N, C-alpha and C. Protein backbone atom coordinates (compact mmCIF):
# COMPACT_ATOMS: atom_id res chain seq x y z
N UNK A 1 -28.68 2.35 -38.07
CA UNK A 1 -27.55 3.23 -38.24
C UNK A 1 -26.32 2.39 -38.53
N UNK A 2 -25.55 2.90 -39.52
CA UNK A 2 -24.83 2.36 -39.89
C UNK A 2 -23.04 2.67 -39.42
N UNK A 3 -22.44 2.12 -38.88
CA UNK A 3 -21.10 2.54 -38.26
C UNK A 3 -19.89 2.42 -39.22
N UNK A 4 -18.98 3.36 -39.47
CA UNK A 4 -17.70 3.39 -40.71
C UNK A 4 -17.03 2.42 -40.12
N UNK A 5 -16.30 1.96 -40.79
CA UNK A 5 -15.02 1.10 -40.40
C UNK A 5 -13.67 1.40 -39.44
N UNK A 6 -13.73 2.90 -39.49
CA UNK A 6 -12.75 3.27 -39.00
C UNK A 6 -13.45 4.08 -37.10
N UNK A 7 -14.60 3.85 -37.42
CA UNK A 7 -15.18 4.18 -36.03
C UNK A 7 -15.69 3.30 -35.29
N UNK A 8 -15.79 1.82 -36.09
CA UNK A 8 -15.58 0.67 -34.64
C UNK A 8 -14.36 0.55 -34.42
N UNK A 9 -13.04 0.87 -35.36
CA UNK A 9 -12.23 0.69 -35.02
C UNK A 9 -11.77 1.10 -33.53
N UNK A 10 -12.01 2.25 -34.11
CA UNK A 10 -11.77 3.54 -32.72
C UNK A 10 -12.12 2.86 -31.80
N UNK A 11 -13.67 2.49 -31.48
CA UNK A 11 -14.32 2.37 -30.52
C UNK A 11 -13.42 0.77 -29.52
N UNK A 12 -13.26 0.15 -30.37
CA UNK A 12 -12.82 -1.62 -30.04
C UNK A 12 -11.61 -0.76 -29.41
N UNK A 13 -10.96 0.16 -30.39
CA UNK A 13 -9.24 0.39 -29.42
C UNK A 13 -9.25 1.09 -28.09
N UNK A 14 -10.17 1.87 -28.09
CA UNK A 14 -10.39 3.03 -27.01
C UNK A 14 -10.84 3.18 -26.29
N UNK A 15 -11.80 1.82 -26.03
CA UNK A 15 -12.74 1.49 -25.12
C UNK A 15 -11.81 0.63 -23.79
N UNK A 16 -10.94 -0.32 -24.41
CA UNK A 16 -9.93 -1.06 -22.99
C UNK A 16 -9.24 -0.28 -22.77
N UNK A 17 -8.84 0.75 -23.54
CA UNK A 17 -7.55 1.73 -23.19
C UNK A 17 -8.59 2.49 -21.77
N UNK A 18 -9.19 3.17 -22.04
CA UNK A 18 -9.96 3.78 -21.18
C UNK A 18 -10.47 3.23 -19.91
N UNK A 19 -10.98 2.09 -19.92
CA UNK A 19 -11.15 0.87 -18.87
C UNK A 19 -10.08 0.60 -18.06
N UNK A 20 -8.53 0.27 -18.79
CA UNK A 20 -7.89 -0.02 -18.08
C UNK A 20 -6.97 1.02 -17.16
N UNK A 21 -7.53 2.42 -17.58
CA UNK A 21 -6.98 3.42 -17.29
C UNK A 21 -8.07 3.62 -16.16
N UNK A 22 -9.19 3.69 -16.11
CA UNK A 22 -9.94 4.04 -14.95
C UNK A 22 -9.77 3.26 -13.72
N UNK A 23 -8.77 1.96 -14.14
CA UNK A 23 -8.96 0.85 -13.08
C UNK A 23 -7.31 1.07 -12.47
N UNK A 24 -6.84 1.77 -13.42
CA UNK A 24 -5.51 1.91 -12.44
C UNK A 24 -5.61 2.67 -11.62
N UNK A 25 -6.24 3.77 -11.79
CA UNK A 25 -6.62 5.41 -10.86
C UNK A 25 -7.66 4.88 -9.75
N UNK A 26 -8.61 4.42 -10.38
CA UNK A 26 -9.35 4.32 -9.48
C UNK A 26 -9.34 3.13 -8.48
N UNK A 27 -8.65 2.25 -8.59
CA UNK A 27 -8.21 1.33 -8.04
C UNK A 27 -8.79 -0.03 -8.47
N UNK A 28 -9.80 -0.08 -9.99
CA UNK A 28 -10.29 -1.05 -9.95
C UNK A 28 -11.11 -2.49 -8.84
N UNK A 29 -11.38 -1.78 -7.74
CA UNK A 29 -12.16 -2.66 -6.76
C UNK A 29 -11.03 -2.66 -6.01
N UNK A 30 -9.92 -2.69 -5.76
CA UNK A 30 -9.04 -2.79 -4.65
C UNK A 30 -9.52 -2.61 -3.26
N UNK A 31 -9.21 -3.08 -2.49
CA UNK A 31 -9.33 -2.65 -1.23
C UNK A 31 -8.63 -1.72 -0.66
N UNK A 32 -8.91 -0.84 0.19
CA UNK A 32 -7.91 0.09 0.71
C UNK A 32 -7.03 0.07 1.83
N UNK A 33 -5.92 0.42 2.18
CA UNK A 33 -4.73 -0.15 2.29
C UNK A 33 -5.27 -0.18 3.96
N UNK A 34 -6.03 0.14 4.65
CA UNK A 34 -6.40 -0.37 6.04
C UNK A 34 -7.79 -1.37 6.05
N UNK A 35 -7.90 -1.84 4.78
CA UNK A 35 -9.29 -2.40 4.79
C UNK A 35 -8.71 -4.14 5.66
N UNK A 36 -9.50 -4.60 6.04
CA UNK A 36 -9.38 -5.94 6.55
C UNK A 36 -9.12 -6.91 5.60
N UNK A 37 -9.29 -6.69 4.26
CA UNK A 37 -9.52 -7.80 3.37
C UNK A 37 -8.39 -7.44 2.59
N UNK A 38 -7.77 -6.77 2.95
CA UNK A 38 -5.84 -6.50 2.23
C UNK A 38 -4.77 -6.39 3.19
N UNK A 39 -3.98 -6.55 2.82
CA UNK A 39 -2.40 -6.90 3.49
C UNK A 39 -1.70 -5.61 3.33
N UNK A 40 -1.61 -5.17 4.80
CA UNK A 40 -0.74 -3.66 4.48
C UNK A 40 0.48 -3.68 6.02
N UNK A 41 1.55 -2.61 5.71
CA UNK A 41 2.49 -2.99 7.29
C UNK A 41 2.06 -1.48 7.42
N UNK A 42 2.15 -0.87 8.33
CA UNK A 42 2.36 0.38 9.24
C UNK A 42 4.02 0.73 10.13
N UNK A 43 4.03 1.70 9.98
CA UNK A 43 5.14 2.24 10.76
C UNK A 43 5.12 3.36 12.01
N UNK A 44 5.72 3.72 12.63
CA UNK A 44 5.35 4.59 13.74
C UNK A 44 4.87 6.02 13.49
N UNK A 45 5.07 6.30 12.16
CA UNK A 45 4.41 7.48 11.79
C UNK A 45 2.46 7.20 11.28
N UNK A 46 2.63 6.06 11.09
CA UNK A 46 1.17 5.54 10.38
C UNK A 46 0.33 4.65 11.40
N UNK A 47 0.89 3.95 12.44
CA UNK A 47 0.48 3.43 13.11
C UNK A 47 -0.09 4.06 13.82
N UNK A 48 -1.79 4.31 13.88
CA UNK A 48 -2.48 5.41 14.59
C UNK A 48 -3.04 4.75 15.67
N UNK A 49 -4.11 5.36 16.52
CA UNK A 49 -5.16 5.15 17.83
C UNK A 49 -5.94 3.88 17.13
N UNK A 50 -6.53 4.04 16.06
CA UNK A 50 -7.64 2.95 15.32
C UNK A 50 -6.94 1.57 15.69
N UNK A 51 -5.33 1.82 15.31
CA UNK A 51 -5.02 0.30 14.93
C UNK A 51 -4.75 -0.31 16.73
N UNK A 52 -4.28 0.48 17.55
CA UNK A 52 -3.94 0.22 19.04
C UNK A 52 -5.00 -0.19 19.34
N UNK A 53 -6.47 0.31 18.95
CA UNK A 53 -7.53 -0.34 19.61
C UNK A 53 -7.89 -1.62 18.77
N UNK A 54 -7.18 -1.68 17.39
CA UNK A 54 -7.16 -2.91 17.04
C UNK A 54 -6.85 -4.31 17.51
N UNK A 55 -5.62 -3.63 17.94
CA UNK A 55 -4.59 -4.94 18.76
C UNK A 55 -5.58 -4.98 19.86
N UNK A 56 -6.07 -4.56 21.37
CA UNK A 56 -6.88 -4.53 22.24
C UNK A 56 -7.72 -5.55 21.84
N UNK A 57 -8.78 -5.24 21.15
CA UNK A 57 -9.79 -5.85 20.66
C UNK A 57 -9.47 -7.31 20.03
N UNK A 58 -8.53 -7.43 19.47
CA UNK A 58 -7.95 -8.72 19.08
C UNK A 58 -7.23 -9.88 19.97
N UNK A 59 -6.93 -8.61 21.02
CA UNK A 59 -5.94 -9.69 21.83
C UNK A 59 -6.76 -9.75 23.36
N UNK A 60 -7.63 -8.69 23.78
CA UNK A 60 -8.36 -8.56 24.98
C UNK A 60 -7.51 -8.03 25.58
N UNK A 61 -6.63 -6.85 25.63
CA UNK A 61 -5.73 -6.55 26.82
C UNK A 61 -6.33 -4.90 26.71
N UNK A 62 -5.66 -4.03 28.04
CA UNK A 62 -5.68 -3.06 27.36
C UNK A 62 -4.62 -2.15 27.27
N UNK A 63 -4.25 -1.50 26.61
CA UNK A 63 -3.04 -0.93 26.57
C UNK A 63 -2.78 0.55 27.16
N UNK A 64 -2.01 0.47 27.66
CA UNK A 64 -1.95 1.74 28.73
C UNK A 64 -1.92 2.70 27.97
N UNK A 65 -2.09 3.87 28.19
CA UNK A 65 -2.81 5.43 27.45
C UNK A 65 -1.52 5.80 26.64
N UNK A 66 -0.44 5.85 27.27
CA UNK A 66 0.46 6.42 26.57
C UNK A 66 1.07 5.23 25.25
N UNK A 67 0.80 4.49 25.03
CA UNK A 67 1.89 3.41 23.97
C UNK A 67 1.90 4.08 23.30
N UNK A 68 2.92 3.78 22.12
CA UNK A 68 3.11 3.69 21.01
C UNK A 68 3.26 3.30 19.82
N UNK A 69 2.43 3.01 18.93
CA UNK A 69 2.38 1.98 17.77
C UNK A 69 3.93 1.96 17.12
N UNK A 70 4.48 1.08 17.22
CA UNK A 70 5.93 1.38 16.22
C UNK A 70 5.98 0.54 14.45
N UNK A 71 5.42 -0.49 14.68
CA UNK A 71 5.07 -1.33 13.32
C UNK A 71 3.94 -2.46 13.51
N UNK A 72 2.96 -2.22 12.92
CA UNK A 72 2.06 -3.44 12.65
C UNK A 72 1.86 -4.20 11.18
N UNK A 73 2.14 -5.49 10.80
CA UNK A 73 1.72 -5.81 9.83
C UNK A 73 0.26 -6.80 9.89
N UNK A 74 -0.50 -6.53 8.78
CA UNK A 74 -1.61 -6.92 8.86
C UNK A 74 -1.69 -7.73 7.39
N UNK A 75 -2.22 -9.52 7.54
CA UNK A 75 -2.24 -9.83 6.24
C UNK A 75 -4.04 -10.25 6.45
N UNK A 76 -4.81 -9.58 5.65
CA UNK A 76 -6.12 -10.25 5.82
C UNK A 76 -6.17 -10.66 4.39
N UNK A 77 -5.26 -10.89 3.31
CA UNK A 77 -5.58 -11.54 2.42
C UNK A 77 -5.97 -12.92 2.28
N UNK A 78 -5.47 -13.96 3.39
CA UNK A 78 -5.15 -14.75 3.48
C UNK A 78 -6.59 -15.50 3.96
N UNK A 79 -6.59 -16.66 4.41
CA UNK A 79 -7.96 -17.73 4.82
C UNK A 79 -7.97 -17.26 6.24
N UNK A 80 -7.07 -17.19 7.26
CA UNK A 80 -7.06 -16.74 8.03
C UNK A 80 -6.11 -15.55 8.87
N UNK A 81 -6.70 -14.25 8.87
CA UNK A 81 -6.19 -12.62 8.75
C UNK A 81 -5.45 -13.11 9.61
N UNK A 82 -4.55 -12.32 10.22
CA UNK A 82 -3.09 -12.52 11.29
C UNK A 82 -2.82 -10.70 11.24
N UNK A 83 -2.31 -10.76 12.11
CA UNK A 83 -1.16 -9.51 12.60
C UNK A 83 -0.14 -9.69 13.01
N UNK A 84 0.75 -8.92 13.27
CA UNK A 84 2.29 -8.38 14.12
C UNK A 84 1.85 -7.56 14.38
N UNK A 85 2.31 -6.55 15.90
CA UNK A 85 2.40 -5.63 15.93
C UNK A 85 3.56 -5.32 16.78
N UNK A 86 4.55 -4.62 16.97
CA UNK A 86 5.17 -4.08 17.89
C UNK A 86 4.76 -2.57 18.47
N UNK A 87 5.07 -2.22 20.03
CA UNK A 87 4.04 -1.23 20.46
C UNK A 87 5.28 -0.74 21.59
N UNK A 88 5.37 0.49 22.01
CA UNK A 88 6.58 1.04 22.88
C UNK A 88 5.27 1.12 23.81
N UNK A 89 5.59 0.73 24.82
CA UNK A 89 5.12 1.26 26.45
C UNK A 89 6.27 1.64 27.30
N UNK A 90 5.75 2.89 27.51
CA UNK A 90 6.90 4.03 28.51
C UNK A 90 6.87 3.23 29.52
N UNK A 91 8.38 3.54 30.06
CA UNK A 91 8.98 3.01 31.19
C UNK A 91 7.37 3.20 32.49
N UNK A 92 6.91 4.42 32.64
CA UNK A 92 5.31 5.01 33.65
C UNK A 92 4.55 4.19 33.69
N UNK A 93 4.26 3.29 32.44
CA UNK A 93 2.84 2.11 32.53
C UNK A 93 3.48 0.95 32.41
N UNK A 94 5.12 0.26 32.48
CA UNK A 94 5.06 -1.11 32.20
C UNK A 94 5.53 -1.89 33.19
N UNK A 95 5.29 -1.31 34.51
CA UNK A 95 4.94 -2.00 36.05
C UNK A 95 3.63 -2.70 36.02
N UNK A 96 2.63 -2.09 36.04
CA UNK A 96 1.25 -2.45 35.79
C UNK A 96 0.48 -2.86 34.59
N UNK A 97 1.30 -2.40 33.54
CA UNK A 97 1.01 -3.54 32.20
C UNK A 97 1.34 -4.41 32.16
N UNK A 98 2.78 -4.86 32.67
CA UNK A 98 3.32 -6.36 32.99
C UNK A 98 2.55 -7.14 34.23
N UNK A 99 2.08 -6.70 34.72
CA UNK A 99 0.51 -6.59 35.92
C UNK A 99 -0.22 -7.69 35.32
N UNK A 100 -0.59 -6.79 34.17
CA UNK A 100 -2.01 -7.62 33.72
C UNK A 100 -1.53 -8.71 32.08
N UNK A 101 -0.48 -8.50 31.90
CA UNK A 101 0.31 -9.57 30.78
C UNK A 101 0.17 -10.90 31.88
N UNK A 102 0.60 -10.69 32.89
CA UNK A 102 1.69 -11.61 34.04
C UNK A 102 -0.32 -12.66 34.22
N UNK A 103 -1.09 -12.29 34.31
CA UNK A 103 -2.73 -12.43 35.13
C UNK A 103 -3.24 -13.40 33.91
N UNK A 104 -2.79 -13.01 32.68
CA UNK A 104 -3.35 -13.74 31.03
C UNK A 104 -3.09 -15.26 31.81
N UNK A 105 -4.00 -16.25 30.97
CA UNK A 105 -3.51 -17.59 31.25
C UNK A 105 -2.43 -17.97 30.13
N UNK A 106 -1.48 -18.72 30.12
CA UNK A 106 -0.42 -19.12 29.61
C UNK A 106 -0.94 -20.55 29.47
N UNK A 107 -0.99 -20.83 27.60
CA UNK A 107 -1.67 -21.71 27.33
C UNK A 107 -0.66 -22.79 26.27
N UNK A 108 -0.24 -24.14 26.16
CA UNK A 108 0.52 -24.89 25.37
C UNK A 108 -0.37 -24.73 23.88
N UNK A 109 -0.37 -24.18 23.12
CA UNK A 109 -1.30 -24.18 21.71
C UNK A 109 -0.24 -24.17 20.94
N UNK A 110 -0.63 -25.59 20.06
CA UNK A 110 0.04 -26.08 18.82
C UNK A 110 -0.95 -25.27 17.79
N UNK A 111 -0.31 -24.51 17.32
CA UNK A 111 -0.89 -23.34 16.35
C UNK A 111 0.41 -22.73 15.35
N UNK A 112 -0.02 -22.22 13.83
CA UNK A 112 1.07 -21.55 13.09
C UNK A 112 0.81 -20.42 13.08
N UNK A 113 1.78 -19.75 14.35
CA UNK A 113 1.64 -18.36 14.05
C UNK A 113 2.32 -17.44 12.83
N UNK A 114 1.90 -16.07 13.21
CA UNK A 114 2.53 -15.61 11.23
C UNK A 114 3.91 -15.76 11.31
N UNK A 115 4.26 -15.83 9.91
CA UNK A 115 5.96 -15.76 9.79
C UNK A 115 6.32 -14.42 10.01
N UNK A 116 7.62 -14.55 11.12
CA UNK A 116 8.68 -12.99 11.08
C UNK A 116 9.35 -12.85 10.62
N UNK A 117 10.20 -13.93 9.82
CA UNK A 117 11.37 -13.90 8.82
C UNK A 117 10.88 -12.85 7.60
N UNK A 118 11.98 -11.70 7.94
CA UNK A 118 11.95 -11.13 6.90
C UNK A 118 11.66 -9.56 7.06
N UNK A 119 11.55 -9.79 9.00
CA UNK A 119 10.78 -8.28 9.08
C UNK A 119 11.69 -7.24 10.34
N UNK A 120 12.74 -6.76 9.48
CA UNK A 120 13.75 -6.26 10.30
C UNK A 120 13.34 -5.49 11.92
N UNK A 121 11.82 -5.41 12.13
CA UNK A 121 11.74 -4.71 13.38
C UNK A 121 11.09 -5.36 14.63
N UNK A 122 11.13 -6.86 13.69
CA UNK A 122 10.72 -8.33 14.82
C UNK A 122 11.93 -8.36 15.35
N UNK A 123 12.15 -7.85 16.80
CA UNK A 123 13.03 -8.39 17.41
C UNK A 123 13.06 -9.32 19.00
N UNK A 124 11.80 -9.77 18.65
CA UNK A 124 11.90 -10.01 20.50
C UNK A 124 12.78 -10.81 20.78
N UNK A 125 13.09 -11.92 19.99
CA UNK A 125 13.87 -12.70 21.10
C UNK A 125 15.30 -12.05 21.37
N UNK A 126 15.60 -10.81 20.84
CA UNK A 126 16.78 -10.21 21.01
C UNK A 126 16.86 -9.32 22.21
N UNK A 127 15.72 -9.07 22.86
CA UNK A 127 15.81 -8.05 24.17
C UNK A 127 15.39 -8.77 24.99
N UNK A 128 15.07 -8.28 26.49
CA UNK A 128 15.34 -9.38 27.86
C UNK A 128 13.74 -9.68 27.64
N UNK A 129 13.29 -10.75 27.92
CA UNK A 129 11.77 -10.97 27.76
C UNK A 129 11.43 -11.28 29.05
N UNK A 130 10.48 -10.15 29.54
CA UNK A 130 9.88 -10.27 31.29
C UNK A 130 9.31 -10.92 31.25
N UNK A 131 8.09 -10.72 30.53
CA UNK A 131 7.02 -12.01 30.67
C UNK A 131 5.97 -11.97 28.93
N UNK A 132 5.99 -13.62 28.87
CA UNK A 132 5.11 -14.10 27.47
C UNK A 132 4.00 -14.68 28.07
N UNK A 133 2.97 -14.48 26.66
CA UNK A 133 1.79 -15.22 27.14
C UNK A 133 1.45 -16.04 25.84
N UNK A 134 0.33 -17.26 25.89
CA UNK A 134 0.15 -17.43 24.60
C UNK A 134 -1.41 -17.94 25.10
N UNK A 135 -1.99 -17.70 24.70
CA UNK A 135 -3.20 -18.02 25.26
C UNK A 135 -4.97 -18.00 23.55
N UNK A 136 -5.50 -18.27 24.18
CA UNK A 136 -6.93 -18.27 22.95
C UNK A 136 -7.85 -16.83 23.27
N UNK A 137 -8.47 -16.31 22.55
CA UNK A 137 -8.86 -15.11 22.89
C UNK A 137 -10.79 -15.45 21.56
N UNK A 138 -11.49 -15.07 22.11
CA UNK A 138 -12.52 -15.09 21.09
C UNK A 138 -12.61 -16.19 20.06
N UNK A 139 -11.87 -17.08 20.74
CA UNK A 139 -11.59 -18.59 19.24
C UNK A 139 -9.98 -17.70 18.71
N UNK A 140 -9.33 -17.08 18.79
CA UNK A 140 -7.82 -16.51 17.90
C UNK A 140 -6.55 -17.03 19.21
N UNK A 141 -6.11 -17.67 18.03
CA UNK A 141 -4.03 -17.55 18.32
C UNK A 141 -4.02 -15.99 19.42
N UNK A 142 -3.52 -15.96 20.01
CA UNK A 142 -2.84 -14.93 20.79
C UNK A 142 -1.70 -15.21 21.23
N UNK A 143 -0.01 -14.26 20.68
CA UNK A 143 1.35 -14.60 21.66
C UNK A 143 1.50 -13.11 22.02
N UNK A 144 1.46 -12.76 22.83
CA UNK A 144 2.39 -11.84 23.77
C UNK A 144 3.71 -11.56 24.17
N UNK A 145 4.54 -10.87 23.94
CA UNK A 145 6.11 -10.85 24.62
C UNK A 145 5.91 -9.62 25.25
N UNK A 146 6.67 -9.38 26.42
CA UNK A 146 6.73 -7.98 26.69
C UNK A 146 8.21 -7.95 27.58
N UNK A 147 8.69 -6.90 26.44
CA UNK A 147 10.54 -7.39 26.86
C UNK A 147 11.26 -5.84 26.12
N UNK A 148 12.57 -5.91 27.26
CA UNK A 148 13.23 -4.61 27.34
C UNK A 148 14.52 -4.50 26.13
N UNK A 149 14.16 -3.31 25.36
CA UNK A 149 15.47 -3.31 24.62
C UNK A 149 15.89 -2.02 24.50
N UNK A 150 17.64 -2.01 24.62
CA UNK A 150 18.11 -0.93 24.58
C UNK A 150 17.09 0.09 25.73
N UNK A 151 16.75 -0.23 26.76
CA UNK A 151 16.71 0.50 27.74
C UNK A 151 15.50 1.05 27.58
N UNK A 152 14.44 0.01 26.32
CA UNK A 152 13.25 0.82 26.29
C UNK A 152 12.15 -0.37 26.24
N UNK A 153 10.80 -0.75 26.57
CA UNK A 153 9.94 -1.27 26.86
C UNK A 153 9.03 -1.67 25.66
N UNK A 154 9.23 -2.85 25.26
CA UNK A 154 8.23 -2.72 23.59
C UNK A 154 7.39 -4.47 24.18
N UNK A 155 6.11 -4.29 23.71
CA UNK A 155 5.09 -4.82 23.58
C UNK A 155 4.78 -5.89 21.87
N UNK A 156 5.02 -7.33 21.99
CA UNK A 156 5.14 -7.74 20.64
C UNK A 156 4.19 -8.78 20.71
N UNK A 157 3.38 -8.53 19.47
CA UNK A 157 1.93 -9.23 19.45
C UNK A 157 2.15 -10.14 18.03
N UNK A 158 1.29 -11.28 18.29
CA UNK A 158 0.86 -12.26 17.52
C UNK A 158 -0.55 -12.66 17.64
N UNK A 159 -1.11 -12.34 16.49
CA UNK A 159 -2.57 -12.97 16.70
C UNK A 159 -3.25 -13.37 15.21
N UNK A 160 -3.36 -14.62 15.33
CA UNK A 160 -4.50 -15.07 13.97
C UNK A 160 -5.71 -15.61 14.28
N UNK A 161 -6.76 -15.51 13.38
CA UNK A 161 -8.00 -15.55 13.39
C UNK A 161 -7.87 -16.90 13.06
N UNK A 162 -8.51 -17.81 13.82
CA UNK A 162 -8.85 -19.11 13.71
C UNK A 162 -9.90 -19.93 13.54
């Protein structure tokens, strides 16, 4: 069979057009924006139950029933994944969450934790800090702060996969 000139044309033009159009929509292999293997931040509206049991599981603590996710960033693009997270614990659980922060071993680890420059809702060293931890967890970086601001109780995590 023999093809016109003007219908490989077609075909050569209309074929990447189409390709590159299915890969924008469809995401071309992307990962999805909570997948482990992409870099996404969360906010207190997005920051759900999944990711709280994230931090847990990452850091070994557990977090009292009521918290609140306020921002997590997650980079797993990288050689080795990392988080932030900041987390509100009501004034009701952070007697006995500072309980079991206070029990962590507190460890000297020369380690690069992730960079905060740049992330307007890293604030710990700006509120009173009760008690830090820095300790190894499963082979991972683990830092802990747990410190009062503006009269409210926030929980600030560091952890990279090592």
């Amino acid at each position: 069979m023999v093809f016109s000139r003007n219908w490989l044309k077609m075909i050569f033009t209309h074929v990447p057009i189409v390709t590159m159009s299915a890969c924008i929509f469809a995401g071309c292999g992307s990962q999805s924006r909570n997948s482990p293997y992409s870099d996404y931040e969360l906010n207190a509206a997005s920051f759900d139950a999944a990711h709280l049991k994230l931090v847990e599981t990452n850091t070994g603590i557990v977090l009292p029933s009521d918290s609140k996710g306020q921002n997590l960033l997650w980079r797993g693009r990288q050689l080795d994944p990392s988080l932030l997270a900041k987390i509100l614990i009501t004034t009701n659980s952070v007697g006995s969450f500072r309980k079991q922060v206070e029990r962590l071993p507190n460890q000297k680890i020369d380690a690069s934790a992730p960079a905060t420059s740049g992330l307007t809702w890293w604030q710990s060293s700006k509120g009173s800090v009760a008690v830090e931890r820095t300790y190894i967890w499963t082979g991972c970086y683990v830092h802990l702060i747990v410190c009062q601001e503006n009269k409210s109780w926030f929980l600030y995590v560091e952890w990279v996969s090592v």
